[in-house]
mmCIF file of C-alpha atoms in Angstrom:
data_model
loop_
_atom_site.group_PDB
_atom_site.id
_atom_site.type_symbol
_atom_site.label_atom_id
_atom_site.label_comp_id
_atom_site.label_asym_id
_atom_site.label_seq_id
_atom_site.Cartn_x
_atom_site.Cartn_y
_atom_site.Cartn_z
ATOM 1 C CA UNK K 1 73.101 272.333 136.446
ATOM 2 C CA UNK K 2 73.306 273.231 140.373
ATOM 3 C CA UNK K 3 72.026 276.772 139.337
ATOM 4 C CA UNK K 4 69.040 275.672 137.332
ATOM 5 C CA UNK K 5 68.178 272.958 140.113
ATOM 6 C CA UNK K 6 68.294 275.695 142.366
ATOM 7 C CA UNK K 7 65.339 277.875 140.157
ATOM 8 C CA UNK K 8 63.433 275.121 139.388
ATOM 9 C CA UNK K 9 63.337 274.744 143.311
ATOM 10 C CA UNK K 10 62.236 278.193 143.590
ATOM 11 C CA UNK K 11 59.993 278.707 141.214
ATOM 12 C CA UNK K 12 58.130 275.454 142.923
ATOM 13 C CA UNK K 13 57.945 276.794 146.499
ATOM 14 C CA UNK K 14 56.742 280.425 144.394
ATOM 15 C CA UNK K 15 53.920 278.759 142.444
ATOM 16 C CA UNK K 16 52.836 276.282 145.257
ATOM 17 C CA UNK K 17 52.387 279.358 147.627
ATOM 18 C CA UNK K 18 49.946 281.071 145.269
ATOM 19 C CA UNK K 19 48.068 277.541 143.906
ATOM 20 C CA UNK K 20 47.760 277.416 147.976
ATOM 21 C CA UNK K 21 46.600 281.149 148.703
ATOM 22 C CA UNK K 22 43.146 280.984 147.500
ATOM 23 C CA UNK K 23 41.733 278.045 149.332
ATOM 24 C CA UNK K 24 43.673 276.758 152.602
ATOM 25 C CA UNK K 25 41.260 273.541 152.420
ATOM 26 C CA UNK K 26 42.335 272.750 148.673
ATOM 27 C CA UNK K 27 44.528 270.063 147.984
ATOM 28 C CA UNK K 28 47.752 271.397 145.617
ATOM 29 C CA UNK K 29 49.544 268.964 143.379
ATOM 30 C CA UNK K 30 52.074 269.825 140.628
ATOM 31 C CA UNK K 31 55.470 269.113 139.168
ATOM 32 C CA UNK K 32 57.711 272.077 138.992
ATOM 33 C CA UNK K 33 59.959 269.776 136.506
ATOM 34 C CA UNK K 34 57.436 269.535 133.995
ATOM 35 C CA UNK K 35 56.390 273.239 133.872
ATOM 36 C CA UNK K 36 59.362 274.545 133.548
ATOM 37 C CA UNK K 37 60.537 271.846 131.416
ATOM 38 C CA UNK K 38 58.067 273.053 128.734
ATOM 39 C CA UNK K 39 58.123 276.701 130.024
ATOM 40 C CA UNK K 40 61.779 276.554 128.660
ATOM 41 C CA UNK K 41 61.370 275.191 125.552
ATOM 42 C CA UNK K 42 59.335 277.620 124.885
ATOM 43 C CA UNK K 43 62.104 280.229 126.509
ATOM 44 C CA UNK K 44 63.996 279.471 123.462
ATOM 45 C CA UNK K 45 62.219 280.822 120.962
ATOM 46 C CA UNK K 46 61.780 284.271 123.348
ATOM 47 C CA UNK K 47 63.098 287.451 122.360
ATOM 48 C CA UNK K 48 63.311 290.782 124.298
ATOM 49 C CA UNK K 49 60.752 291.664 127.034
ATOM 50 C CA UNK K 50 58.690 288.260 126.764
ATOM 51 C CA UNK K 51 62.551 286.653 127.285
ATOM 52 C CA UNK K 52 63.131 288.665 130.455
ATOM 53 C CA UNK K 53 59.678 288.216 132.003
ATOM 54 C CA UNK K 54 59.963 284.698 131.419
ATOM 55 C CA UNK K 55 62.734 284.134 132.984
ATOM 56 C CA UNK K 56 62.481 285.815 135.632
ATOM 57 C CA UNK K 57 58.546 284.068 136.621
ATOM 58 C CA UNK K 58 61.059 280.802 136.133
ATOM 59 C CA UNK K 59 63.999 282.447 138.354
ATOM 60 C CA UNK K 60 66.552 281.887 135.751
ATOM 61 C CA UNK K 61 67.917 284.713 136.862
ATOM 62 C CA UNK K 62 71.992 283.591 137.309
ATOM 63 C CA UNK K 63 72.565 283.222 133.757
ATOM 64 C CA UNK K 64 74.775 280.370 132.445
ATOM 65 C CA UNK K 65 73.740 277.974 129.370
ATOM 66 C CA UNK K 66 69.934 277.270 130.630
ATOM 67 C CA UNK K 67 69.257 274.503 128.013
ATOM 68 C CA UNK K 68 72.323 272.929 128.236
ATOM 69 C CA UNK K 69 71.521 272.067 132.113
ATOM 70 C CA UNK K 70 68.329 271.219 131.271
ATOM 71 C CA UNK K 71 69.880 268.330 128.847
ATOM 72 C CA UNK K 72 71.884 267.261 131.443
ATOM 73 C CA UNK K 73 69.202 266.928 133.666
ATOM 74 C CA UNK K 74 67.071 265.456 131.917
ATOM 75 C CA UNK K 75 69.655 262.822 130.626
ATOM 76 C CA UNK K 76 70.307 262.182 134.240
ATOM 77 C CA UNK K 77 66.660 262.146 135.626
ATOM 78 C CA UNK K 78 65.933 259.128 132.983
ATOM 79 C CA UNK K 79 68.683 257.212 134.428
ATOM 80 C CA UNK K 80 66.091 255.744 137.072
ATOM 81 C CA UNK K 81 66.640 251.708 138.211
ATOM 82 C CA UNK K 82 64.003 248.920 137.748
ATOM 83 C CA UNK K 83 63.214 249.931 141.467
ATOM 84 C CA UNK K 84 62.450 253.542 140.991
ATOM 85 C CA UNK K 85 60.778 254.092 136.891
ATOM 86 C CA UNK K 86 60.987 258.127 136.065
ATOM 87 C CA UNK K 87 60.613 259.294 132.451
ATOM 88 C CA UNK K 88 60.143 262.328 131.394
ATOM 89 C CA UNK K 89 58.777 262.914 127.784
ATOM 90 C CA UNK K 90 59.183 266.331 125.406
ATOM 91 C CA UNK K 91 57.240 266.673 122.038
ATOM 92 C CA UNK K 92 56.192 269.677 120.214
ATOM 93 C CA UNK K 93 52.910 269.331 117.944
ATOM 94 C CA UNK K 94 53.023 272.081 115.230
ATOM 95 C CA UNK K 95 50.060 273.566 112.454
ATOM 96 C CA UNK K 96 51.805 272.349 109.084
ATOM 97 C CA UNK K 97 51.073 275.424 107.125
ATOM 98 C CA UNK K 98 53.680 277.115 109.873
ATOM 99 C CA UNK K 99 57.206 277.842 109.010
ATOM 100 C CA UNK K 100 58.757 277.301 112.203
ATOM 101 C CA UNK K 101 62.705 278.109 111.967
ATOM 102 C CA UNK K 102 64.543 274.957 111.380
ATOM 103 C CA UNK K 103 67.238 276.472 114.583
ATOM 104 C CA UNK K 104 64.416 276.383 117.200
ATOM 105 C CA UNK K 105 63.113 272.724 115.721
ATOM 106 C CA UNK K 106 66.724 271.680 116.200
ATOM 107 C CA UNK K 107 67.669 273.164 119.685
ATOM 108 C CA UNK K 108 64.007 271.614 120.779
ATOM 109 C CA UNK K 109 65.408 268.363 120.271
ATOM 110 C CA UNK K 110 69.157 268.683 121.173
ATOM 111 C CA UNK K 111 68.913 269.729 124.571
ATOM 112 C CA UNK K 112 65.319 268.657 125.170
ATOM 113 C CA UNK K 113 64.848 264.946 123.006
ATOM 114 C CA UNK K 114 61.725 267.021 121.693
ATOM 115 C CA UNK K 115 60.160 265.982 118.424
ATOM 116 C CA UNK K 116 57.705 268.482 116.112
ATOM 117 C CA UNK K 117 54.932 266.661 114.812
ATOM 118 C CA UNK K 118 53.530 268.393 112.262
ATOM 119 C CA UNK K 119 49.112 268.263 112.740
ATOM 120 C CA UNK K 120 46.847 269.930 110.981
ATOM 121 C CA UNK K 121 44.899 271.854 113.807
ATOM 122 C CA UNK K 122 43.162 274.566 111.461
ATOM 123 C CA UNK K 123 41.659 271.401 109.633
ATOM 124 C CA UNK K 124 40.527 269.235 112.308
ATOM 125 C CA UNK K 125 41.458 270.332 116.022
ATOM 126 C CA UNK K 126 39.288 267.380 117.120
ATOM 127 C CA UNK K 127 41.528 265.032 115.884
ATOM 128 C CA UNK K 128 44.629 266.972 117.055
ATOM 129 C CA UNK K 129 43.220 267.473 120.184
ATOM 130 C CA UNK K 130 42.631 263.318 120.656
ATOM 131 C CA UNK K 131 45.664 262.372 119.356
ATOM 132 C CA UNK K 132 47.956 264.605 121.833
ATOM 133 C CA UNK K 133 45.897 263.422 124.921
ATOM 134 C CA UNK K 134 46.844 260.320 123.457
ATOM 135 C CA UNK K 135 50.458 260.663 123.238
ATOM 136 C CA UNK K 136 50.174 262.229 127.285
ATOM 137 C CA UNK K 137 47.944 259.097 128.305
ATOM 138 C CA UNK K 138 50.772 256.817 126.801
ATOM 139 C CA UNK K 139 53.879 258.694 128.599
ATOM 140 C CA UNK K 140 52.419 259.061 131.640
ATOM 141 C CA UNK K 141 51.257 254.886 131.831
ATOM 142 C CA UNK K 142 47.464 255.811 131.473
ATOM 143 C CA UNK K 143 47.224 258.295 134.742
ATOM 144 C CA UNK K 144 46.663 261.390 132.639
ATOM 145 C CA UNK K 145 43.852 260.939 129.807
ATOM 146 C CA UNK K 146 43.352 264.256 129.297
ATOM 147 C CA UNK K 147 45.556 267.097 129.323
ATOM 148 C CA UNK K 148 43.815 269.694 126.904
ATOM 149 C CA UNK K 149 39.690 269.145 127.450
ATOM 150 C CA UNK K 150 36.820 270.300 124.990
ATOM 151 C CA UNK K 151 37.563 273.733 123.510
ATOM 152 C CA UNK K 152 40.835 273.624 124.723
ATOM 153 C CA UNK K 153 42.617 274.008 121.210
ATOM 154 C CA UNK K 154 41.289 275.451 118.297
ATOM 155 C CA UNK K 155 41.376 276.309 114.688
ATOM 156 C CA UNK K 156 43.797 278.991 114.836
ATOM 157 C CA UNK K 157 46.239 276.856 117.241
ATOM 158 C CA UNK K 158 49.535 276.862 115.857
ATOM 159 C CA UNK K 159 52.337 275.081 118.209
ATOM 160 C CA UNK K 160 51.475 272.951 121.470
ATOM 161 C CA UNK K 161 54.571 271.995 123.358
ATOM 162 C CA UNK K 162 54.017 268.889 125.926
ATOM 163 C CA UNK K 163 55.682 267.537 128.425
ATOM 164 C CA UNK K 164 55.263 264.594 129.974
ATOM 165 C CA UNK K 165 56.399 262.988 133.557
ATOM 166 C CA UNK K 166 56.186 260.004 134.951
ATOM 167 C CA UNK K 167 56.951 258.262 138.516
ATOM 168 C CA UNK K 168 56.686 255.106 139.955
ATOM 169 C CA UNK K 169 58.704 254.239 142.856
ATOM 170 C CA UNK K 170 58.456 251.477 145.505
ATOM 171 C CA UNK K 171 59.538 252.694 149.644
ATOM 172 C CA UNK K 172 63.041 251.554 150.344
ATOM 173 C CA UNK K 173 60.963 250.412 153.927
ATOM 174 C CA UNK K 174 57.566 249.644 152.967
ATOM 175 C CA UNK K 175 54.253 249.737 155.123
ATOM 176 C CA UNK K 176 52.728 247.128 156.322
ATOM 177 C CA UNK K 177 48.615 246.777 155.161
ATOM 178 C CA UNK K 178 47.443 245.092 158.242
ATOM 179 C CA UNK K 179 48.709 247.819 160.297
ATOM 180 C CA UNK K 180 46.469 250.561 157.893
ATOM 181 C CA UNK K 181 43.974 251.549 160.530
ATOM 182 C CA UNK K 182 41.404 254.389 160.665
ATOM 183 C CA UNK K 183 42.360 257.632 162.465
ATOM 184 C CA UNK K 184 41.086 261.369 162.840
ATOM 185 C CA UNK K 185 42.354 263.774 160.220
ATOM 186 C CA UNK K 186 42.148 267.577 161.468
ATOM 187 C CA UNK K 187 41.667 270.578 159.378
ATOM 188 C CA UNK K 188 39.942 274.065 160.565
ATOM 189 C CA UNK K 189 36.925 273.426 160.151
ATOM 190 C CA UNK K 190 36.361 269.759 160.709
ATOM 191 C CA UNK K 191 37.666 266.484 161.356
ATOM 192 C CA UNK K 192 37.631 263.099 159.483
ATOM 193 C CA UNK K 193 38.114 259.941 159.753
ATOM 194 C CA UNK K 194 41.014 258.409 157.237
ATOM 195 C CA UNK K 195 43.259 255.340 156.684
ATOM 196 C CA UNK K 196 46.631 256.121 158.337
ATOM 197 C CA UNK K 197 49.611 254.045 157.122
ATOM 198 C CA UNK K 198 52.298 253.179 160.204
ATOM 199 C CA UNK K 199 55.642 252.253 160.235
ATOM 200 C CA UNK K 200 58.114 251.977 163.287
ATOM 201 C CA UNK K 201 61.490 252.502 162.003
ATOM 202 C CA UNK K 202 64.656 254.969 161.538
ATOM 203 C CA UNK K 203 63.885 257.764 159.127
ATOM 204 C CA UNK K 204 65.673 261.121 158.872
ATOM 205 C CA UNK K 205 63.880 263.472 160.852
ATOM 206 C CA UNK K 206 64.241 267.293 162.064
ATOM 207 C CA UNK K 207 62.682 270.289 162.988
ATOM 208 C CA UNK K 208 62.482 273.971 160.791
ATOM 209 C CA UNK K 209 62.163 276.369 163.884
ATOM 210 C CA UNK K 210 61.823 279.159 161.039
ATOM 211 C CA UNK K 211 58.773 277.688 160.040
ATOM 212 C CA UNK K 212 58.044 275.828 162.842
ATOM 213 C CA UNK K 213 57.727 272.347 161.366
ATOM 214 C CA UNK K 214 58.997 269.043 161.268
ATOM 215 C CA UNK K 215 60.170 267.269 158.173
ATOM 216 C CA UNK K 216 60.554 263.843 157.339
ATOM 217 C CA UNK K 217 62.627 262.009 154.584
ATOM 218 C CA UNK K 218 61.118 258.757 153.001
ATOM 219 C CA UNK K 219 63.292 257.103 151.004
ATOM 220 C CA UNK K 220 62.460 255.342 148.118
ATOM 221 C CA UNK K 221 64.238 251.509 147.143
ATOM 222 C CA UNK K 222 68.074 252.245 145.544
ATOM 223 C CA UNK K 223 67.717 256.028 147.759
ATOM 224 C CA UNK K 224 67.765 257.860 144.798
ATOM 225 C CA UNK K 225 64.490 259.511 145.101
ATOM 226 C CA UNK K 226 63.147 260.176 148.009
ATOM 227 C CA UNK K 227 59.298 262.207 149.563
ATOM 228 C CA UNK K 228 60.161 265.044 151.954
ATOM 229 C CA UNK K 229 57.059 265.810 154.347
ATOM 230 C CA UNK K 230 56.731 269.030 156.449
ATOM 231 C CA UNK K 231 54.259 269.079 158.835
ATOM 232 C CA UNK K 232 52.972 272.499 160.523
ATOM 233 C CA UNK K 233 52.670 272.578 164.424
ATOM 234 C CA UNK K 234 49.568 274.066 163.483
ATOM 235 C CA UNK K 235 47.073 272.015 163.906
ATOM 236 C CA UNK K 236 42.938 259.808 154.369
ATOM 237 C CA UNK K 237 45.159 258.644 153.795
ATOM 238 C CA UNK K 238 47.043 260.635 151.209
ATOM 239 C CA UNK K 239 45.703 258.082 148.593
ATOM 240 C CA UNK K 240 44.893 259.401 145.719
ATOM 241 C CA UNK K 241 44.963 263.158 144.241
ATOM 242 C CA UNK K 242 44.649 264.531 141.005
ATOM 243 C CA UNK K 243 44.387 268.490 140.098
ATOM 244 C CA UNK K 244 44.528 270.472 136.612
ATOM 245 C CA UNK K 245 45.168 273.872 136.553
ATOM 246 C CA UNK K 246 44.754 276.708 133.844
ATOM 247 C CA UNK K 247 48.270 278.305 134.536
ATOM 248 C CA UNK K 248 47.704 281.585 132.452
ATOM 249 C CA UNK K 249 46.449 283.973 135.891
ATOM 250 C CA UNK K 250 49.274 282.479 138.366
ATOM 251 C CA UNK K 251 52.256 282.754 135.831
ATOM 252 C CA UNK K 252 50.765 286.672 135.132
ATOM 253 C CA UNK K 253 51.200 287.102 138.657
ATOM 254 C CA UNK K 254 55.116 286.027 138.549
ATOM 255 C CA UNK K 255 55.500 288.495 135.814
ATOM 256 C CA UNK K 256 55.191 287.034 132.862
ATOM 257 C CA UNK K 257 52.482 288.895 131.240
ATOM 258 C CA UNK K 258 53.333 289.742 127.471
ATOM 259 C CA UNK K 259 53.611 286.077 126.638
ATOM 260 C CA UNK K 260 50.050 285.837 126.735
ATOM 261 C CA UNK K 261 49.373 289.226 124.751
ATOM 262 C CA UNK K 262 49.336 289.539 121.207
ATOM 263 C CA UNK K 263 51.040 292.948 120.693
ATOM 264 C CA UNK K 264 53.623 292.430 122.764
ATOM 265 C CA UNK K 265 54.377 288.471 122.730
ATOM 266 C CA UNK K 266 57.995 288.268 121.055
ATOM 267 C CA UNK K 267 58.761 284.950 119.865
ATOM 268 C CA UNK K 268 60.542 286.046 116.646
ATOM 269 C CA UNK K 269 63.163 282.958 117.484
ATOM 270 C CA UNK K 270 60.251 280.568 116.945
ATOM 271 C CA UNK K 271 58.693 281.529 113.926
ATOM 272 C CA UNK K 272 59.304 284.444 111.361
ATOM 273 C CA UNK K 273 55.426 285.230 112.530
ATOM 274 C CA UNK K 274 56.507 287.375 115.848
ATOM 275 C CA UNK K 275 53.560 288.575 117.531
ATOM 276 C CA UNK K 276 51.543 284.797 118.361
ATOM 277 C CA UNK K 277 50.912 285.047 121.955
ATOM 278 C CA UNK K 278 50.545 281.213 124.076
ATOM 279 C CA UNK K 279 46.719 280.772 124.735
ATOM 280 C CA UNK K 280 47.056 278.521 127.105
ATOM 281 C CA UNK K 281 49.280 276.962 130.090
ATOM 282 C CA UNK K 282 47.590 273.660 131.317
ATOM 283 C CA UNK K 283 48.885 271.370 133.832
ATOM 284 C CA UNK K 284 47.564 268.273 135.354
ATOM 285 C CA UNK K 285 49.152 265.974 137.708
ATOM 286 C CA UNK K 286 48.114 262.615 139.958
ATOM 287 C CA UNK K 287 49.565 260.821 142.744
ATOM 288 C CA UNK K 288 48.803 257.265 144.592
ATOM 289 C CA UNK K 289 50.734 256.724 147.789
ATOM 290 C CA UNK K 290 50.254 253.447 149.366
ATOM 291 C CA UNK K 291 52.050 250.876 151.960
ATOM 292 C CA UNK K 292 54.265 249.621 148.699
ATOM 293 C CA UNK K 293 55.282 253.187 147.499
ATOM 294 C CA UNK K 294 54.193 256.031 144.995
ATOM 295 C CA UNK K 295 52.939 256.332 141.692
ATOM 296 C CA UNK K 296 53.051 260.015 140.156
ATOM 297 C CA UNK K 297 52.105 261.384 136.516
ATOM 298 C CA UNK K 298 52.165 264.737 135.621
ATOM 299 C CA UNK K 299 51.274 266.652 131.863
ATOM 300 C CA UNK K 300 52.206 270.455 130.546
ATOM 301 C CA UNK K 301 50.617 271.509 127.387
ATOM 302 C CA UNK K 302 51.676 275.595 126.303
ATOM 303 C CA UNK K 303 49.621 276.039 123.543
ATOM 304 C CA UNK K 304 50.721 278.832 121.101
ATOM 305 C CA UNK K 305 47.857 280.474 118.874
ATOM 306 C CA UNK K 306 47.645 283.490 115.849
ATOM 307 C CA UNK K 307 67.471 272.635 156.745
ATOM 308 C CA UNK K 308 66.832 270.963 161.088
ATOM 309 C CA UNK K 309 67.591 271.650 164.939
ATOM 310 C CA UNK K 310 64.964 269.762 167.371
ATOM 311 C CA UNK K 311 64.312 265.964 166.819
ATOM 312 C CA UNK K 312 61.212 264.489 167.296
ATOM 313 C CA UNK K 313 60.406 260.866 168.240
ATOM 314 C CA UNK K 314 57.142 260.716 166.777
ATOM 315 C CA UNK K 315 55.409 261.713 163.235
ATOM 316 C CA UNK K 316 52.206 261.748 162.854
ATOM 317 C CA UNK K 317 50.708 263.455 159.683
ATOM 318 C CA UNK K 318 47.065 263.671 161.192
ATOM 319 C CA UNK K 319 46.568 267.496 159.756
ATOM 320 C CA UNK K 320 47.442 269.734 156.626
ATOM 321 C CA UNK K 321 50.619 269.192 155.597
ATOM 322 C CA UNK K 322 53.237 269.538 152.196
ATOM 323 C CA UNK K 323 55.012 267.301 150.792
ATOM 324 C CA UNK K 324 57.916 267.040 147.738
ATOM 325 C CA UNK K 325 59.259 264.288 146.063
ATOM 326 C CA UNK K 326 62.829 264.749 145.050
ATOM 327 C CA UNK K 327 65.715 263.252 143.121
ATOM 328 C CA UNK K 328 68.400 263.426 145.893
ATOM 329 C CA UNK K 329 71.600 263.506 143.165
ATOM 330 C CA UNK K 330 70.353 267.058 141.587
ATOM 331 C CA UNK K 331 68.190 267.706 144.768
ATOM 332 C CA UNK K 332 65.521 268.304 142.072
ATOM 333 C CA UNK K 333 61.948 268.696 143.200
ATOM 334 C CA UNK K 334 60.185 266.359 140.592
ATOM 335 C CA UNK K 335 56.532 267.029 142.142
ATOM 336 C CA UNK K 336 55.142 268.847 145.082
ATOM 337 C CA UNK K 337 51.868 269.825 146.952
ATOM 338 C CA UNK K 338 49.613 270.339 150.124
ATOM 339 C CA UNK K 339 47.520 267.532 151.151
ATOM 340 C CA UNK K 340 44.609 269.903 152.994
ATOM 341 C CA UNK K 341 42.018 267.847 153.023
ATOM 342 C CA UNK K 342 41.008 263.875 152.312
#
């Protein structure tokens, strides 16, 4: 399991550098743990060159029994106290005229607790379409209502895997509201004003001289989650954030590229049909950080068709900065991003 925490880890600094590239005013927000929760499932039913792409985009590149660590993971993620709620949810949704081989149905839900619900998407996608967001807006308490928009599925859909996770976690030392004041956040190009949270206390602090940044740890209640910041030298609150991303042009540019192509897609350990490329990666995510603690939901849909050396006495997060939120036991990154601008 310490390998695969390892690549998920990767694979989230990889992907939040290029969601980040494009825009450096654009907020980023993702979880690493859901993607390549459902990334993997559909890893399974890989063959070939789509296989080795794939896992190499994922950095699964050490070997060892993948899906068995992911079960262990998982089993070990959803063992969360009253203080600290984390679930994360699997379910595949599958056309019903589709023979999908009864191994992959049964591997899905052995080392992922993922059911296949058979739908009829060639009949009426509508209706598929309303009742997955459904099943999302459930497992993720009502933050995500709508993982796959208008048009996003279709007629000639045949598997959507989902995954589903969910976070809400109160600060082992929480903030107190009357001291919320206003206070200038600096980007660039301009500066705002924003509701700061303060808190005078010990915290685990340090300094990253290779990057030239400091980082702070804030635990959550029962310390067994806990939000890394790392804030740039470089010269709002982080309230509330919510991004969706189309996944299909940023996982291309890890490698994975015949996934998404018809004649060269391999998923022959799937379904006795080979050659059905996945249409679509889409991934949605929202956080709400407040004086109490942090609420986080994130949603992956695949759909399938035809450490510190220098310590600082003060942290102030008054410009861009990232930020992580981690199960310390697996040193997991659960979700991650770059608060740019408020």
């Amino acid at each position: 399991m310490d390998d695969l925490c390892e690549a998920n880890g990767t694979f989230a600094i990889n992907l939040l550098k290029l969601l980040g590239e494009k825009d450096n005013l654009r907020n980023v927000f993702f979880s690493p743990l859901s993607l390549s929760s459902a990334l993997t499932m559909v890893l399974m039913g890989a063959k070939g060159n789509t296989a080795v792409q794939m896992s190499q985009a994922l950095c699964l590149n050490k070997g060892g029994d993948i899906h068995q660590g992911f079960q262990s993971l998982l089993m070990e993620l959803n063992k969360s106290g009253p203080q600290c709620l984390l679930r994360t949810a699997n379910k595949l949704f599958g056309e019903k005229t589709c023979d999908f081989l009864p191994a992959f149905k049964e591997s899905c839900q052995k080392f992922y607790q993922a059911d296949l619900e058979e739908l009829s998407f060639s009949k009426d996608t509508e209706e598929c379409r309303k009742h997955i967001n459904d099943w999302v807006t459930e497992k993720t308490e009502g933050k995500i209502s709508e993982i796959l928009g208008a048009g996003a599925i279709g007629p000639l859909t045949k598997l959507v895997l989902v995954n589903a996770t969910y976070f809400k976690g109160k600060w082992n030392e929480q903030f107190d509201r009357k001291h919320t004041r206003g206070m200038t956040f600096k980007t660039n190009k301009e500066k705002k004003t924003v509701q700061m949270m303060f808190k005078q206390a010990e915290f685990k602090m340090g300094y990253v001289e290779e990057v030239r940044a400091q980082v702070l740890e804030l635990p959550y209640a029962e310390q067994e989650l806990s939000m890394l910041i790392l804030l740039p030298d470089d010269s709002a609150d982080l309230a509330e954030l919510e991004e969706s991303y189309d996944l299909e042009a940023f996982l291309r540019s890890l490698g994975m590229t015949d996934a998404f192509e018809e004649a060269k897609a391999d998923f022959s350990g799937m379904s006795a049909k080979k050659n059905v490329p996945m249409s679509k990666v889409v991934h949605k995510c929202f956080v709400e950080v407040n004086e109490e603690g942090t609420e986080a939901a994130a949603a992956t849909a695949v759909v399938r068709n035809s450490q510190c050396s220098r310590i600082e006495p003060r942290f102030c997060a008054d410009h861009p900065f990232l930020f992580f939120i981690r199960h310390d036991e697996t040193n997991s990154i659960l979700f991650c991003g770059k608060f740019s601008s408020p």
